[in-house]
Coordinates of C-alpha atoms and ligand atoms in Angstrom, one line a residue:
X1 CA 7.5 16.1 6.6
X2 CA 6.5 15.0 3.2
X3 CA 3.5 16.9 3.0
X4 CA 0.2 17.5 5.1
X5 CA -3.5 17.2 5.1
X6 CA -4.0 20.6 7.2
X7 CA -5.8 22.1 4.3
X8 CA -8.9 20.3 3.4
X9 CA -11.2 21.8 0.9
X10 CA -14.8 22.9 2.5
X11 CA -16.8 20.2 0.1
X12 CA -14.8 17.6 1.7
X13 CA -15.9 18.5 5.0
X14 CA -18.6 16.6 7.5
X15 CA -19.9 15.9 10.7
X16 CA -17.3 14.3 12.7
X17 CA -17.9 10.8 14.3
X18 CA -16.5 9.9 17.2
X19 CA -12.7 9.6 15.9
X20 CA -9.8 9.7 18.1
X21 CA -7.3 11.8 16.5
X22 CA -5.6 13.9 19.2
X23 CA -4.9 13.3 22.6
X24 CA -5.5 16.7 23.2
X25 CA -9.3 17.0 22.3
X26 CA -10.0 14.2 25.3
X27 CA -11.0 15.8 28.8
X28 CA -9.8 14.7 32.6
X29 CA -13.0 13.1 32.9
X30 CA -13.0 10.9 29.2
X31 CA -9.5 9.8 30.2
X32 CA -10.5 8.5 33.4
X33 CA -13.5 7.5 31.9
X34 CA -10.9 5.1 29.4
X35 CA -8.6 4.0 31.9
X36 CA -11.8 2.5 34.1
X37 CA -13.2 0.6 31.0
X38 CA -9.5 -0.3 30.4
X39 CA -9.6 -1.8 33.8
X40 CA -12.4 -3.9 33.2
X41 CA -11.2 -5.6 29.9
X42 CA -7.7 -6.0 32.0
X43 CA -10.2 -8.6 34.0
X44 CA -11.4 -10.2 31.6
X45 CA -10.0 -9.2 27.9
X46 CA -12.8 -12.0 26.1
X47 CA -16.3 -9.9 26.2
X48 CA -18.3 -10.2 22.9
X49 CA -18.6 -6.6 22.7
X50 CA -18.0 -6.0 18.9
X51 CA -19.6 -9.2 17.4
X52 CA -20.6 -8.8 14.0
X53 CA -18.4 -5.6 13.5
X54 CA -16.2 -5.3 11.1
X55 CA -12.3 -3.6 12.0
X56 CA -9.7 -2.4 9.0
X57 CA -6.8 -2.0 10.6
X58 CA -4.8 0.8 7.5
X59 CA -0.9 0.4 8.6
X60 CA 0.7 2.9 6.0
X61 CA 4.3 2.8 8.0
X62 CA 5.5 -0.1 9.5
X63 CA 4.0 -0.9 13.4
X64 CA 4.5 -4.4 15.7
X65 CA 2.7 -3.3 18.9
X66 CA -0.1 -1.1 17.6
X67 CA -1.0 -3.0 14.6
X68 CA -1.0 -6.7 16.8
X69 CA -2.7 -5.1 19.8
X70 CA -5.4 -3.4 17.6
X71 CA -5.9 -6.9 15.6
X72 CA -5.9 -8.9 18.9
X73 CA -8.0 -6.5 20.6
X74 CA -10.5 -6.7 17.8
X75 CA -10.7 -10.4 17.8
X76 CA -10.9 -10.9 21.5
X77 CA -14.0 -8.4 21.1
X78 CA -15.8 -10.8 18.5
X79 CA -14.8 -8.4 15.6
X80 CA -13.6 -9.3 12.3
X81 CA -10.3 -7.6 11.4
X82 CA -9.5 -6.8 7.3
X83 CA -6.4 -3.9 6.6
X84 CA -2.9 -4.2 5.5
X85 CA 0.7 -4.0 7.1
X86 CA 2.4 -3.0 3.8
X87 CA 0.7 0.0 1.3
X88 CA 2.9 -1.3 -1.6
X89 CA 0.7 -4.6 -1.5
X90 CA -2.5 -1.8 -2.1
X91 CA -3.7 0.1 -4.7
X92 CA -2.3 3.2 -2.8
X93 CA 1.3 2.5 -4.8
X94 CA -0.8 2.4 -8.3
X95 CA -1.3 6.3 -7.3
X96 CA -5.0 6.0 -5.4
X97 CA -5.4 8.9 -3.2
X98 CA -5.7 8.5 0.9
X99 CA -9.1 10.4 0.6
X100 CA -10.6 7.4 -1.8
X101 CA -8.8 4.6 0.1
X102 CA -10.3 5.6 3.3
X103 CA -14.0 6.3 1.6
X104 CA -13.8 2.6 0.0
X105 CA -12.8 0.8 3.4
X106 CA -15.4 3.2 4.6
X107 CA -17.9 0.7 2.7
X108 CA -16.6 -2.6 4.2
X109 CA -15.7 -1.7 7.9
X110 CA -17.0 -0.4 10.9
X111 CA -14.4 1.5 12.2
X112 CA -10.9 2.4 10.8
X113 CA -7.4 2.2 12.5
X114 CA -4.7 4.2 10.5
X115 CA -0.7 5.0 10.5
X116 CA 0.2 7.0 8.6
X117 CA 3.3 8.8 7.9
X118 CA 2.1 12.1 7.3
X119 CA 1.2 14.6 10.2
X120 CA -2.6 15.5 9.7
X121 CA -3.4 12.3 7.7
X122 CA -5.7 11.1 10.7
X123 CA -7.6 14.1 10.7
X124 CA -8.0 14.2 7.2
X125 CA -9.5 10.7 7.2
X126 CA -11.8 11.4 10.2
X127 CA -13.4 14.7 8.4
X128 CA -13.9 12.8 5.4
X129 CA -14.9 9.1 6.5
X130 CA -18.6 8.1 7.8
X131 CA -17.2 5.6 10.2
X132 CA -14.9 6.6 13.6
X133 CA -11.0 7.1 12.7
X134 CA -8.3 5.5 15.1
X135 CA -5.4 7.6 15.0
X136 CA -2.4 5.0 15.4
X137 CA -0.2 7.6 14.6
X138 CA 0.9 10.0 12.3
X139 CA 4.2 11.4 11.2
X140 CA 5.8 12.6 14.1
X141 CA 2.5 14.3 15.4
X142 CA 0.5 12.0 17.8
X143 CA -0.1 8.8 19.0
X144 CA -3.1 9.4 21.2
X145 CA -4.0 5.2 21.8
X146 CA 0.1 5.2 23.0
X147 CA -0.7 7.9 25.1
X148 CA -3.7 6.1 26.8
X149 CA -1.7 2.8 27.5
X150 CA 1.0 5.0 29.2
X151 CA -1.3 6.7 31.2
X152 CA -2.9 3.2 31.9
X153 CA 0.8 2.1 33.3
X154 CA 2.1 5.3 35.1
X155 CA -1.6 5.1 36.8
X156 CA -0.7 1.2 37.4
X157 CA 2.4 1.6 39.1
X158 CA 2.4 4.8 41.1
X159 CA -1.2 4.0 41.9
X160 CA -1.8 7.5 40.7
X161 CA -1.3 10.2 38.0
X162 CA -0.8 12.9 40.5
X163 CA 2.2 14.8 41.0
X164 CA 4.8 12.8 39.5
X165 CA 8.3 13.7 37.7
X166 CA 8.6 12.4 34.3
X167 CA 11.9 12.0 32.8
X168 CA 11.2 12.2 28.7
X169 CA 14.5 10.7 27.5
X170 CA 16.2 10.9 23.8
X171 CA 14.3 11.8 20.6
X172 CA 11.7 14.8 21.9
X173 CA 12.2 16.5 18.4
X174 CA 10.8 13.7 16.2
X175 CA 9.1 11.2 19.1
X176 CA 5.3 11.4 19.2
X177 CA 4.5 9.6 22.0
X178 CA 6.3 12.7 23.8
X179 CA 4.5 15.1 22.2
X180 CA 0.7 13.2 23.4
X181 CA 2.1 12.4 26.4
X182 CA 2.8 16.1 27.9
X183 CA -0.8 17.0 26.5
X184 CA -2.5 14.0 28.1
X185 CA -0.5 14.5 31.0
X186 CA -1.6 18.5 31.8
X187 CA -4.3 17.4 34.2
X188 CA -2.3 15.9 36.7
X189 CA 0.7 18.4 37.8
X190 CA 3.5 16.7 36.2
X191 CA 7.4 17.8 36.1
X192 CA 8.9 16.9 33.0
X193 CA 12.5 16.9 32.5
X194 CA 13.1 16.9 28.9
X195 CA 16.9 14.9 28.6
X196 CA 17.9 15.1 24.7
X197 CA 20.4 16.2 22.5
X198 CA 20.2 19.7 21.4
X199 CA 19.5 18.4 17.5
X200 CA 16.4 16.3 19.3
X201 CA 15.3 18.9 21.5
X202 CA 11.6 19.3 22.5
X203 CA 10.0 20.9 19.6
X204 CA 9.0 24.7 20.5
X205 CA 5.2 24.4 20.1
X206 CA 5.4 21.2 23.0
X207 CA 7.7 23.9 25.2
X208 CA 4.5 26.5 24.5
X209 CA 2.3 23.8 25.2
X210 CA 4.0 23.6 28.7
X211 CA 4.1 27.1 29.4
X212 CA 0.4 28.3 28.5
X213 CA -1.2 25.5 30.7
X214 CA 1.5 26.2 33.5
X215 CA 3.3 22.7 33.2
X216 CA 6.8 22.3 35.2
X217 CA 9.4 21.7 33.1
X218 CA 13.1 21.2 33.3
X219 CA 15.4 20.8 30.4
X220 CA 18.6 18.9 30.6
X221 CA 21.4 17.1 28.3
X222 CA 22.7 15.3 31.5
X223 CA 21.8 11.8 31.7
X224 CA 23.7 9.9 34.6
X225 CA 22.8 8.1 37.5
X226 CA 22.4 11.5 39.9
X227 CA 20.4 13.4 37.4
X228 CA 17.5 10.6 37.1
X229 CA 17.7 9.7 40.8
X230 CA 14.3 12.2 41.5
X231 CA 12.2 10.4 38.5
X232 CA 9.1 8.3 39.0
X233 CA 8.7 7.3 35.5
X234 CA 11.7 7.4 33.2
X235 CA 10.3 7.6 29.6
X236 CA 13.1 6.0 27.2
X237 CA 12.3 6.8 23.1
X238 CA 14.4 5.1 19.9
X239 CA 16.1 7.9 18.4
X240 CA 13.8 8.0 15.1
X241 CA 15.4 7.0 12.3
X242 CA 13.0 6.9 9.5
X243 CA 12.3 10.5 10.4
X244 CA 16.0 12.3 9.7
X245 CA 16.1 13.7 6.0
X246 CA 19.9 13.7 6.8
X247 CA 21.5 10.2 7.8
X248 CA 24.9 11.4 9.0
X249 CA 23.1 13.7 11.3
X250 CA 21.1 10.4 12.7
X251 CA 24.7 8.8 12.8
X252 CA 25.6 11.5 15.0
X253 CA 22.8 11.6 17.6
X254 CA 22.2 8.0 17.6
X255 CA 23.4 6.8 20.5
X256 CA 23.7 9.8 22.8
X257 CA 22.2 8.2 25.9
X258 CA 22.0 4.6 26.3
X259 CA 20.5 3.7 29.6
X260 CA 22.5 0.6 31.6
X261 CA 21.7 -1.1 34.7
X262 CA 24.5 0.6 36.6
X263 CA 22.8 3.8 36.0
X264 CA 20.0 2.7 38.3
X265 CA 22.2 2.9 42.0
X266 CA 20.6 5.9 42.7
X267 CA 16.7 5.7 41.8
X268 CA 13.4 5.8 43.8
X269 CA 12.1 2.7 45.0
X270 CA 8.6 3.4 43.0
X271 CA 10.6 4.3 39.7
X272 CA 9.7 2.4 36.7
X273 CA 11.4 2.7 33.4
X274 CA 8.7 2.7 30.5
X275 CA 9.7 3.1 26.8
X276 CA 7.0 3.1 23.7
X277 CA 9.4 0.0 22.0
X278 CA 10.6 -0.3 19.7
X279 CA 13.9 -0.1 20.8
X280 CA 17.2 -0.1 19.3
X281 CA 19.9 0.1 22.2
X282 CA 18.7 3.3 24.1
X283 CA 18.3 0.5 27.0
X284 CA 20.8 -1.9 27.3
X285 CA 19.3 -5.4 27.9
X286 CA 21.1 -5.7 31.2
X287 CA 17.6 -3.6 32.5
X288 CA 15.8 -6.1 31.4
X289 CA 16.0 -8.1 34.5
X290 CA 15.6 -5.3 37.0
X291 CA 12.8 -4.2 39.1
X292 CA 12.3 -1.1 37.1
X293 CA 12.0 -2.3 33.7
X294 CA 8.6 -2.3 33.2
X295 CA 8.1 -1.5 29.1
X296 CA 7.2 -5.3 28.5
X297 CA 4.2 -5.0 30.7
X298 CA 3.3 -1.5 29.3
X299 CA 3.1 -3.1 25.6
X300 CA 0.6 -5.7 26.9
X301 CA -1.4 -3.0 28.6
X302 CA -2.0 -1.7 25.0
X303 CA -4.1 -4.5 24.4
X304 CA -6.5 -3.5 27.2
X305 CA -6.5 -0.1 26.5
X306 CA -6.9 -0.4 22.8
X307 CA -10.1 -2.4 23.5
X308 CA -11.8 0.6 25.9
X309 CA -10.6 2.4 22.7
X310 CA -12.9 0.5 19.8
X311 CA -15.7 0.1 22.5
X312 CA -15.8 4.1 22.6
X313 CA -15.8 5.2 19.6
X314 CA -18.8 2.8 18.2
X315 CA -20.5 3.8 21.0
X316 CA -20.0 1.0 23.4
X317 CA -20.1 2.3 27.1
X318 CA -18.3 0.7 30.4
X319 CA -22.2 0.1 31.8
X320 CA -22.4 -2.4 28.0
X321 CA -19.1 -3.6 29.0
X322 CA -20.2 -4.6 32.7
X323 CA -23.2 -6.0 31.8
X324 CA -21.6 -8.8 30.1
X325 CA -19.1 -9.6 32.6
Ligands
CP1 N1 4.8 1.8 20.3 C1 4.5 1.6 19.0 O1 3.9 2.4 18.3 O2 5.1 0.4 18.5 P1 4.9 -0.1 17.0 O3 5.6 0.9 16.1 O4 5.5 -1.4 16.9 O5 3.4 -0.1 16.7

């Protein structure tokens, strides 16, 4: 980590708008409550519902899925999208602080979407801005909007979130979509298997996590044929590069479990193989073509989700969103 934003000095403080910054702070019913309005842009994705708003989309670390998704979604709402893809192309690299970037876009947008690279940096901007914050993720902390998308797409193919095993696969240390998805996921009885390397081993706080809300867990560094045959959703990650501070150590791990089509002799019918993307090999493209690759349609669920997502947090409600269908 290069530094954080947990310490925020009390002047900076204010009344928090409807940001979403951690997966964690949404109940059972608000997720549900998401995946229905989801639903309905997933029928028809062209609704007017942000005309005349005004979206910055802040992409401090590189992003393909999030970033497009968020700008598509915006546009297919009637918004107007503004933001960058690169910081060094900003004022940010002549030394302007995070706090008086995110108060200037305050002036010009409606609601702010952020990466950032440092865990905390969402929450930072959300005490501090008078417009709703977007966490898009941050360091290797959270990625609440991933989080919703794969909930979106576990609920879309086992036609339930119920009492399911989850196989978490590869990077748990430094993968954030992990870390949202065992929170979101704590309403619905899950078993997680956590299948890493011990270097990338589910961090201790997510294994705490587990324990003080009574989640099943197994952990594993077997990853064959046999020991996935029980999962419902296998959850592949990319071994996170950009996050190692020591390269030969990312050298090492890199390629620990690749997943290949003969690996899938032994798996449930219902079994669908869903990965955040990008990835590097952790699934050789040999998956690609089988009946449990599913990853592809999982990105373009984002869109819909993402949608739900700006609706919220300006206040939009499913009953708006209806009403113009
Ligand atoms: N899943 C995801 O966050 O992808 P990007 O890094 O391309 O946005």
């Amino acid at each position: 980590m290069r530094g954080d934003f947990t310490t925020i000095p009390f002047k900076l403080r204010k009344t928090m708008t409807k940001s979403l910054v951690n997966i964690a702070e949404l109940s059972k019913e608000k997720i549900q409550y998401l995946l229905d309005m989801a639903q309905l842009f997933e029928k028809d994705p062209n609704l007017p519902m942000l005309k005349n708003q005004v979206v910055a989309t802040l992409f401090f670390e590189p992003s393909t899925r999030t970033r497009l998704s968020f700008e598509t979604a915006a546009n297919r709402l009637g918004a107007r999208v503004i933001g960058f893809s690169d910081p060094k192309a900003t004022s940010s690299s002549k030394g302007e602080s995070l706090k008086d970037t995110i108060m200037m876009v305050s002036n010009y947008a409606d609601i702010i979407v952020m990466r950032h690279y440092l865990e905390g940096a969402a929450r930072y901007a959300a005490e501090i801005a008078p417009i709703p914050i977007v966490n898009a993720g941050d360091g290797a902390n959270q990625h609440p909007t991933q989080t919703m998308l794969d909930l979106y797409t576990i609920y879309q193919t086992q036609g339930r979130l119920n009492d399911l095993d989850i196989y978490l696969v590869g990077d748990l240390k430094y993968g954030r979509t992990v870390h949202s998805l065992i929170m979101a996921m704590r309403f619905f009885n899950p078993t997680f298997h956590f299948i890493s390397p011990e270097e990338l081993k589910m961090p201790q706080p997510y294994i705490d996590f587990c324990d003080e809300n009574h989640i099943n867990y197994v952990i594993d560094d077997e990853f064959t044929a046999q020991s996935i045959s029980h999962a419902d959703i296998l959850y592949m990650t990319r071994v996170q590069r950009e996050r190692f501070t020591d390269l030969v150590e990312y050298e090492r791990v890199k390629n620990s479990f690749i997943l290949h089509a003969d690996m899938l002799t032994h798996c449930k019918d219902n079994m669908k193989i869903l990965h955040p993307l990008p990835r590097v090999n952790e699934i050789a493209t040999d998956v690609d073509d089988t009946k449990y690759a599913y990853y592809f349609e999982q990105a373009k669920n984002g869109l819909f989700m993402r949608q739900a997502i700006l609706c919220d947090v300006v206040g939009i409600t499913a009953e708006d969103v209806k009403s113009k269908m």
